[in-house]
Amino acid sequence: MYPGLRKMEYAVRGKVVIAADQISDNLASGKSYPFDHIVYTNIGNPQSVGQQPLTWPRQVLALVDLPDAVGIQHPDILRLFPADAVARAKEIKEGLGGHGSGAYSHSKGCRAFRRDIAAFLQDRDGGLPAEPEDIFMTNGASAGINMMLNALVADSSCGVMIPIPQYPIYSATIDLLGGQKVGYYLNEANGWELNMEELERSLQEATEQGIKVNAFVLINPGNPSGTVLSRTNLQDIVRFCAKHNLVLLADEVYQENVYDENAEFVSCKRAAHQVGLLEDDGIELVSFHSISKGVFGECGRRGGYMELVGFNADVKDELYKLASANLCATVSGQIMTSLMVRGPDQGDVSYESHQAEKKAIFESLRRRSKIVSDGLNNIPGISCQTATGSMYCFPSVEMPKGALPAAEKMGVSPDTLYCMSLLERTGLCVVPASGFGQREGRYGFRTTFLPSEDEMARAVEQIREHYHEFCEMYA
Amino acid sequence: MYPGLRKMEYAVRGKVVIAADQISDNLASGKSYPFDHIVYTNIGNPQSVGQQPLTWPRQVLALVDLPDAVGIQHPDILRLFPADAVARAKEIKEGLGGHGSGAYSHSKGCRAFRRDIAAFLQDRDGGLPAEPEDIFMTNGASAGINMMLNALVADSSCGVMIPIPQYPIYSATIDLLGGQKVGYYLNEANGWELNMEELERSLQEATEQGIKVNAFVLINPGNPSGTVLSRTNLQDIVRFCAKHNLVLLADEVYQENVYDENAEFVSCKRAAHQVGLLEDDGIELVSFHSISKGVFGECGRRGGYMELVGFNADVKDELYKLASANLCATVSGQIMTSLMVRGPDQGDVSYESHQAEKKAIFESLRRRSKIVSDGLNNIPGISCQTATGSMYCFPSVEMPKGALPAAEKMGVSPDTLYCMSLLERTGLCVVPASGFGQREGRYGFRTTFLPSEDEMARAVEQIREHYHEFCEMYA
């Protein structure tokens, strides 16, 4: 067995989650706990904790999947489906070359969908051009990240800069590929911003150790940090990558999840344009997006794409070859992606209801981000930066004196001890911060704010009560 | 850029296919060729060349995707959907824990579906037990193959035995991972059977070169060979793997595609049982299956699974971790997989029509396998083993004397020259045999027999006429 696989860790579905699943099974078979169900806040999986799918995209998807005779050509079709869903399904079927959702598409994804994505990007970035040929549709953002790291990590001398804390797909994949993780610390005191001296320090130290650093991972809005980075911060980062010839891997899957009215999502591409680095030899940049987050939350469908910016044709050809070996991203995810970037047109019968559904999800997420950030911050001993974006809070937790030796004795990190205790007492499943990385001596956890507002308010109270007990137990 | 990526080749979507796509675009913009469309026989993608999706599975899928209020609970639902599709959709929604198709599932796949698969396997293998916990649902078989090779190829000293000819995902992935391809030749003269002396020779030579061979790839029914292996041949192979401690990677995605009434698909698991190697420490075996082949042909949906047999718990835990890092296989593909292994029940309203649709596709494939094998075999200079299974023929083509220097001058293999010429003259897109591997001095191509019977009969005639011209041109 490959040693890189043994080394790899994946906290979001690690020890605490496995324990939670076991408790869930025990509950189902009648065992008694101080709670009646597990509240899963370990993973950004909105529809698993009550978020409803958007109606119109699902209607279009169903119509594309149905054979014509029992679908768009059925005489009673308009009894069940709105006319604009039928019309879009027809258009998508044509875009798929008449082959429907059952055939492999082009390995980059169906061209008609890539045109929709390019139009969306152009609109988002104030008219900056985007090319369908530079877009690769993927099975969620994960598959794109995987593909790029595969192309970039040649051997154990190759390093990739990743934030601390980070989303564990990066550390896990780099370990699996046998490359070097080069961590840079986010500044918790300053809302988890990136500090340029810290980037230079990290890069320099790695270089001195003989690591060839060739890529830089940025997660904006942040996971797990919940931070939306400022335009100036982004421009500095783009300059840093260009200066040091680092491929910028921009994880921008939370671009729709910005809750603070003073914050704004700025794409790395736009930031690069603003500092004049979109020209030839300026910067190599890949942006990842997904249907799993935003307000769609279509995690199970595995849809997403990446846009390549500034790469030469040769590299793009190699990546196309890699995409070809996986044949294509799931067409169902491709269809949903096209519906995310282009909803019903204004004036269409589903337009208002679609907008209303999206707004309701967004506003509730915004309220929940406040409930959780503020609530956790009000617990003495727990401190939490406000989540201005994404779906997560990443509070720090002061460990009572006895927790450290107790954790050591059990062979787990102190925050794993804390999370296990929280799980067993309250049924709340959060992830130890150590799974994402943090400064030595800091302890904490990551929680989503995806369950309902009531449930999240209750969760905050449970965390408060449990923390009190936990401090007494390990005083 | 990682050198393994540059090295990797993927013929099924290689040079000839890229040229075909270009011609297709040219045709669309009015350029004139001696044909009016490209006939794609380069890839096993049935629905792209006219195979219709099966109605009932698509109806169930659509119902699962539709939110309840506009789907299974809609008052008019039975006007459009049969009652057994509605009932199964309800069952699937419950199996998905009420979260529908939009949430990440368990990383091995939804448990209810894995139970269906285990029951199917048990039934297929004459009662041999199969465990849901040993099944991992994947994005097509490709993702499972990728996962296993990732786990098995530790470094450049690791070797994997692969058939020559083989399906290029194996060579491509091994190259990408930086491992060693250890080829064993199939015996063309004997219907592409595996010869045990050849396996021993191949393994011994590799071992002498310092390669640590730890896995063996078997494709049965064969791709590209079209061969269904005999029970005795399979038993010998299983014994060989057990004797040399090789993990057997059994690519069994064409298990439903057996056309010859004297042939029968025997799973490697069953063969292992028959020779007493299913006990502890007998053999480690992984079987891959897919919804892309058989009569479903649901390539675009990316569904499949692998069954692990004989692995210890530790290895299974590591593989589960790897699956976790990819979150889960697309739920849409998982649903379709569950519908493939468990159709409507006998007596259900859709039962007869579902069986009839499946039979029509199968019988037509059987006829086409004959049309193409026999037709090609009747062309002097072309020789083709009968395809008793899968979706492919892999004929050899005698090269006229002038073709070899001409190919060398153009920097391509002689069979690439041939396939390009065939494409440009007839619009038929086949893949050079060199992309699959073959004995030195042999030339040929792989073709599917997936386009309609008329089109395949015409294709055989075109190959005959073109070969005549080709021989004159390069006499």
Tab-separated table of C-alpha atoms in Angstrom, chain A residues 102-335:
chain	number	residue	atom	x	y	z
A	102	GLY	CA	-26.614	9.535	-20.917
A	103	ALA	CA	-23.650	10.034	-23.253
A	104	TYR	CA	-20.121	11.108	-22.372
A	105	SER	CA	-19.808	14.770	-23.257
A	106	HIS	CA	-16.717	16.565	-24.529
A	107	SER	CA	-14.021	15.950	-21.907
A	108	LYS	CA	-14.010	19.633	-20.937
A	109	GLY	CA	-17.788	19.554	-20.634
A	110	CYS	CA	-20.591	20.317	-23.081
A	111	ARG	CA	-19.671	23.351	-25.172
A	112	ALA	CA	-23.075	25.026	-24.797
A	113	PHE	CA	-22.680	24.958	-21.013
A	114	ARG	CA	-19.148	26.310	-21.209
A	115	ARG	CA	-20.493	29.201	-23.256
A	116	ASP	CA	-23.025	29.906	-20.487
A	117	ILE	CA	-20.251	29.833	-17.905
A	118	ALA	CA	-18.035	32.159	-19.944
A	119	ALA	CA	-20.918	34.636	-20.242
A	120	PHE	CA	-21.506	34.439	-16.483
A	121	LEU	CA	-17.823	35.076	-15.750
A	122	GLN	CA	-17.668	37.974	-18.131
A	123	ASP	CA	-20.692	39.527	-16.486
A	124	ARG	CA	-19.362	38.898	-12.959
A	125	ASP	CA	-15.975	40.427	-13.739
A	126	GLY	CA	-17.238	43.653	-15.255
A	127	GLY	CA	-16.765	42.610	-18.867
A	128	LEU	CA	-13.353	40.912	-18.626
A	129	PRO	CA	-13.400	38.360	-21.446
A	130	ALA	CA	-13.738	34.642	-20.644
A	131	GLU	CA	-13.254	31.836	-23.171
A	132	PRO	CA	-15.314	28.615	-23.259
A	133	GLU	CA	-12.145	26.772	-24.325
A	134	ASP	CA	-10.436	27.756	-21.068
A	135	ILE	CA	-13.174	26.226	-18.954
A	136	PHE	CA	-13.065	22.622	-17.739
A	137	MET	CA	-16.221	21.260	-16.151
A	138	THR	CA	-15.470	18.951	-13.222
A	139	ASN	CA	-17.098	16.625	-10.672
A	140	GLY	CA	-17.403	19.322	-8.026
A	141	ALA	CA	-14.489	21.650	-7.345
A	142	SER	CA	-12.643	18.728	-5.705
A	143	ALA	CA	-12.003	17.025	-9.047
A	144	GLY	CA	-10.551	20.217	-10.533
A	145	ILE	CA	-8.302	20.749	-7.517
A	146	ASN	CA	-7.188	17.163	-7.809
A	147	MET	CA	-6.436	17.547	-11.506
A	148	MET	CA	-4.368	20.696	-11.008
A	149	LEU	CA	-2.382	19.270	-8.091
A	150	ASN	CA	-1.711	16.152	-10.161
A	151	ALA	CA	-0.278	18.337	-12.896
A	152	LEU	CA	1.753	20.523	-10.522
A	153	VAL	CA	3.250	18.109	-8.012
A	154	ALA	CA	5.994	16.270	-9.872
A	155	ASP	CA	7.895	14.781	-6.937
A	156	SER	CA	8.810	15.208	-3.292
A	157	SER	CA	10.765	18.385	-4.010
A	158	CYS	CA	7.625	20.204	-5.192
A	159	GLY	CA	5.865	22.467	-2.738
A	160	VAL	CA	2.445	24.059	-2.708
A	161	MET	CA	1.682	26.971	-0.406
A	162	ILE	CA	-1.507	26.425	1.560
A	163	PRO	CA	-3.173	28.546	4.223
A	164	ILE	CA	-3.196	27.560	7.883
A	165	PRO	CA	-6.035	26.923	8.563
A	166	GLN	CA	-7.016	25.331	5.233
A	167	TYR	CA	-9.642	23.044	3.795
A	168	PRO	CA	-8.183	19.519	4.092
A	169	ILE	CA	-8.572	18.486	0.448
A	170	TYR	CA	-5.342	20.417	-0.169
A	171	SER	CA	-3.233	18.806	2.544
A	172	ALA	CA	-4.723	15.382	1.778
A	173	THR	CA	-4.069	15.555	-1.963
A	174	ILE	CA	-0.560	16.963	-1.605
A	175	ASP	CA	0.269	14.163	0.859
A	176	LEU	CA	-1.211	11.614	-1.497
A	177	LEU	CA	0.904	12.934	-4.364
A	178	GLY	CA	4.005	12.934	-2.183
A	179	GLY	CA	4.576	16.696	-2.434
A	180	GLN	CA	5.399	19.265	0.239
A	181	LYS	CA	2.822	21.349	2.077
A	182	VAL	CA	4.209	24.824	2.606
A	183	GLY	CA	1.934	26.463	5.167
A	184	TYR	CA	1.346	30.185	5.578
A	185	TYR	CA	-0.537	31.429	8.625
A	186	LEU	CA	-3.663	33.499	8.308
A	187	ASN	CA	-3.882	36.329	10.813
A	188	GLU	CA	-6.700	35.426	13.197
A	189	ALA	CA	-6.463	38.686	15.145
A	190	ASN	CA	-7.079	40.618	11.954
A	191	GLY	CA	-10.114	38.642	10.726
A	192	TRP	CA	-7.932	35.916	9.182
A	193	GLU	CA	-6.455	38.247	6.556
A	194	LEU	CA	-3.317	37.314	4.645
A	195	ASN	CA	-0.228	39.138	5.677
A	196	MET	CA	2.398	39.699	2.989
A	197	GLU	CA	5.410	39.379	5.309
A	198	GLU	CA	4.080	36.011	6.398
A	199	LEU	CA	3.815	34.870	2.770
A	200	GLU	CA	7.386	35.925	2.081
A	201	ARG	CA	8.593	34.228	5.283
A	202	SER	CA	6.869	30.986	4.409
A	203	LEU	CA	8.147	30.914	0.851
A	204	GLN	CA	11.671	31.806	1.859
A	205	GLU	CA	11.869	29.148	4.555
A	206	ALA	CA	10.639	26.511	2.126
A	207	THR	CA	13.082	27.606	-0.547
A	208	GLU	CA	15.929	27.442	1.954
A	209	GLN	CA	14.912	23.858	2.685
A	210	GLY	CA	15.328	23.037	-1.002
A	211	ILE	CA	11.626	22.887	-1.769
A	212	LYS	CA	10.640	24.094	-5.238
A	213	VAL	CA	7.435	25.960	-4.518
A	214	ASN	CA	5.350	26.216	-7.681
A	215	ALA	CA	1.781	26.881	-6.602
A	216	PHE	CA	-0.198	28.930	-4.119
A	217	VAL	CA	-3.616	27.994	-2.772
A	218	LEU	CA	-5.993	30.806	-1.868
A	219	ILE	CA	-9.451	30.127	-0.435
A	220	ASN	CA	-11.696	33.181	-0.725
A	221	PRO	CA	-14.226	33.471	0.883
A	222	GLY	CA	-12.360	31.435	3.436
A	223	ASN	CA	-12.888	27.858	4.506
A	224	PRO	CA	-12.695	27.348	7.462
A	225	SER	CA	-12.003	30.994	8.280
A	226	GLY	CA	-15.292	32.459	6.979
A	227	THR	CA	-13.434	35.547	5.789
A	228	VAL	CA	-14.037	37.586	2.641
A	229	LEU	CA	-10.714	39.085	1.595
A	230	SER	CA	-10.425	42.719	0.615
A	231	ARG	CA	-9.596	43.919	-2.861
A	232	THR	CA	-6.216	45.289	-1.746
A	233	ASN	CA	-5.331	42.062	0.005
A	234	LEU	CA	-6.170	40.140	-3.176
A	235	GLN	CA	-4.141	42.463	-5.358
A	236	ASP	CA	-1.139	41.954	-3.070
A	237	ILE	CA	-1.547	38.188	-3.293
A	238	VAL	CA	-1.737	38.252	-7.071
A	239	ARG	CA	1.434	40.362	-7.197
A	240	PHE	CA	3.152	37.946	-4.840
A	241	CYS	CA	2.289	34.963	-7.061
A	242	ALA	CA	3.379	36.743	-10.218
A	243	LYS	CA	6.639	37.882	-8.643
A	244	HIS	CA	7.532	34.359	-7.540
A	245	ASN	CA	6.117	32.516	-10.562
A	246	LEU	CA	3.564	30.611	-8.525
A	247	VAL	CA	0.470	29.171	-10.152
A	248	LEU	CA	-2.421	30.691	-8.204
A	249	LEU	CA	-5.073	28.104	-7.333
A	250	ALA	CA	-8.064	30.242	-6.389
A	251	ASP	CA	-10.710	28.290	-4.521
A	252	GLU	CA	-13.671	30.592	-5.049
A	253	VAL	CA	-16.504	28.158	-4.377
A	254	TYR	CA	-18.096	30.458	-1.768
A	255	GLN	CA	-18.249	33.473	-4.083
A	256	GLU	CA	-22.025	33.759	-3.630
A	257	ASN	CA	-21.785	33.355	0.155
A	258	VAL	CA	-20.940	36.894	1.241
A	259	TYR	CA	-23.080	38.127	4.135
A	260	ASP	CA	-21.489	41.344	5.323
A	261	GLU	CA	-22.759	44.380	3.449
A	262	ASN	CA	-19.353	45.998	3.718
A	263	ALA	CA	-17.649	43.010	2.133
A	264	GLU	CA	-17.649	42.136	-1.548
A	265	PHE	CA	-16.370	39.135	-3.482
A	266	VAL	CA	-13.586	40.087	-5.889
A	267	SER	CA	-12.317	37.308	-8.133
A	268	CYS	CA	-8.582	36.737	-8.362
A	269	LYS	CA	-8.912	37.198	-12.101
A	270	ARG	CA	-10.366	40.640	-11.646
A	271	ALA	CA	-7.748	41.527	-9.035
A	272	ALA	CA	-5.052	40.393	-11.483
A	273	HIS	CA	-6.560	42.582	-14.176
A	274	GLN	CA	-6.634	45.570	-11.839
A	275	VAL	CA	-2.914	45.324	-11.177
A	276	GLY	CA	-2.107	44.765	-14.859
A	277	LEU	CA	-1.155	41.112	-14.509
A	278	LEU	CA	-3.611	39.548	-16.932
A	279	GLU	CA	-1.337	40.149	-19.880
A	280	ASP	CA	0.989	37.517	-21.370
A	281	ASP	CA	3.431	36.151	-18.830
A	282	GLY	CA	1.604	38.023	-16.091
A	283	ILE	CA	0.171	35.270	-13.958
A	284	GLU	CA	-1.052	31.684	-14.256
A	285	LEU	CA	-4.310	31.398	-12.388
A	286	VAL	CA	-6.996	28.734	-11.980
A	287	SER	CA	-10.327	29.541	-10.409
A	288	PHE	CA	-12.550	26.763	-9.037
A	289	HIS	CA	-16.295	26.983	-8.655
A	290	SER	CA	-18.987	24.515	-7.635
A	291	ILE	CA	-22.733	23.926	-7.463
A	292	SER	CA	-22.297	22.446	-3.979
A	293	LYS	CA	-22.174	25.775	-2.163
A	294	GLY	CA	-23.773	29.183	-2.862
A	295	VAL	CA	-27.534	28.806	-2.508
A	296	PHE	CA	-27.802	25.741	-4.749
A	297	GLY	CA	-26.135	23.368	-2.274
A	298	GLU	CA	-26.229	20.570	-4.869
A	299	CYS	CA	-23.368	18.615	-3.288
A	300	GLY	CA	-24.547	15.149	-4.268
A	301	ARG	CA	-24.691	16.039	-7.922
A	302	ARG	CA	-20.929	16.716	-8.150
A	303	GLY	CA	-20.873	19.697	-10.470
A	304	GLY	CA	-18.350	22.456	-10.902
A	305	TYR	CA	-15.766	23.922	-13.199
A	306	MET	CA	-12.376	25.570	-13.319
A	307	GLU	CA	-11.293	28.493	-15.462
A	308	LEU	CA	-7.684	28.575	-16.645
A	309	VAL	CA	-6.235	32.056	-17.043
A	310	GLY	CA	-2.799	32.875	-18.428
A	311	PHE	CA	-1.682	29.339	-19.304
A	312	ASN	CA	-0.020	28.580	-22.603
A	313	ALA	CA	-1.614	26.233	-25.115
A	314	ASP	CA	0.802	23.405	-24.368
A	315	VAL	CA	-0.184	23.220	-20.700
A	316	LYS	CA	-3.857	23.428	-21.593
A	317	ASP	CA	-3.408	20.504	-23.980
A	318	GLU	CA	-1.815	18.411	-21.240
A	319	LEU	CA	-4.679	19.217	-18.894
A	320	TYR	CA	-7.152	18.314	-21.614
A	321	LYS	CA	-5.417	14.947	-21.942
A	322	LEU	CA	-5.783	14.439	-18.198
A	323	ALA	CA	-9.479	15.358	-18.403
A	324	SER	CA	-9.848	12.908	-21.312
A	325	ALA	CA	-8.529	10.032	-19.231
A	326	ASN	CA	-11.457	10.598	-16.876
A	327	LEU	CA	-13.764	10.805	-19.914
A	328	CYS	CA	-16.006	13.641	-18.663
A	329	ALA	CA	-17.606	15.163	-15.591
A	330	THR	CA	-21.054	13.853	-14.799
A	331	VAL	CA	-23.505	15.402	-17.253
A	332	SER	CA	-26.117	15.802	-14.542
A	333	GLY	CA	-23.681	18.051	-12.645
A	334	GLN	CA	-22.882	19.890	-15.878
A	335	ILE	CA	-26.559	20.602	-16.483
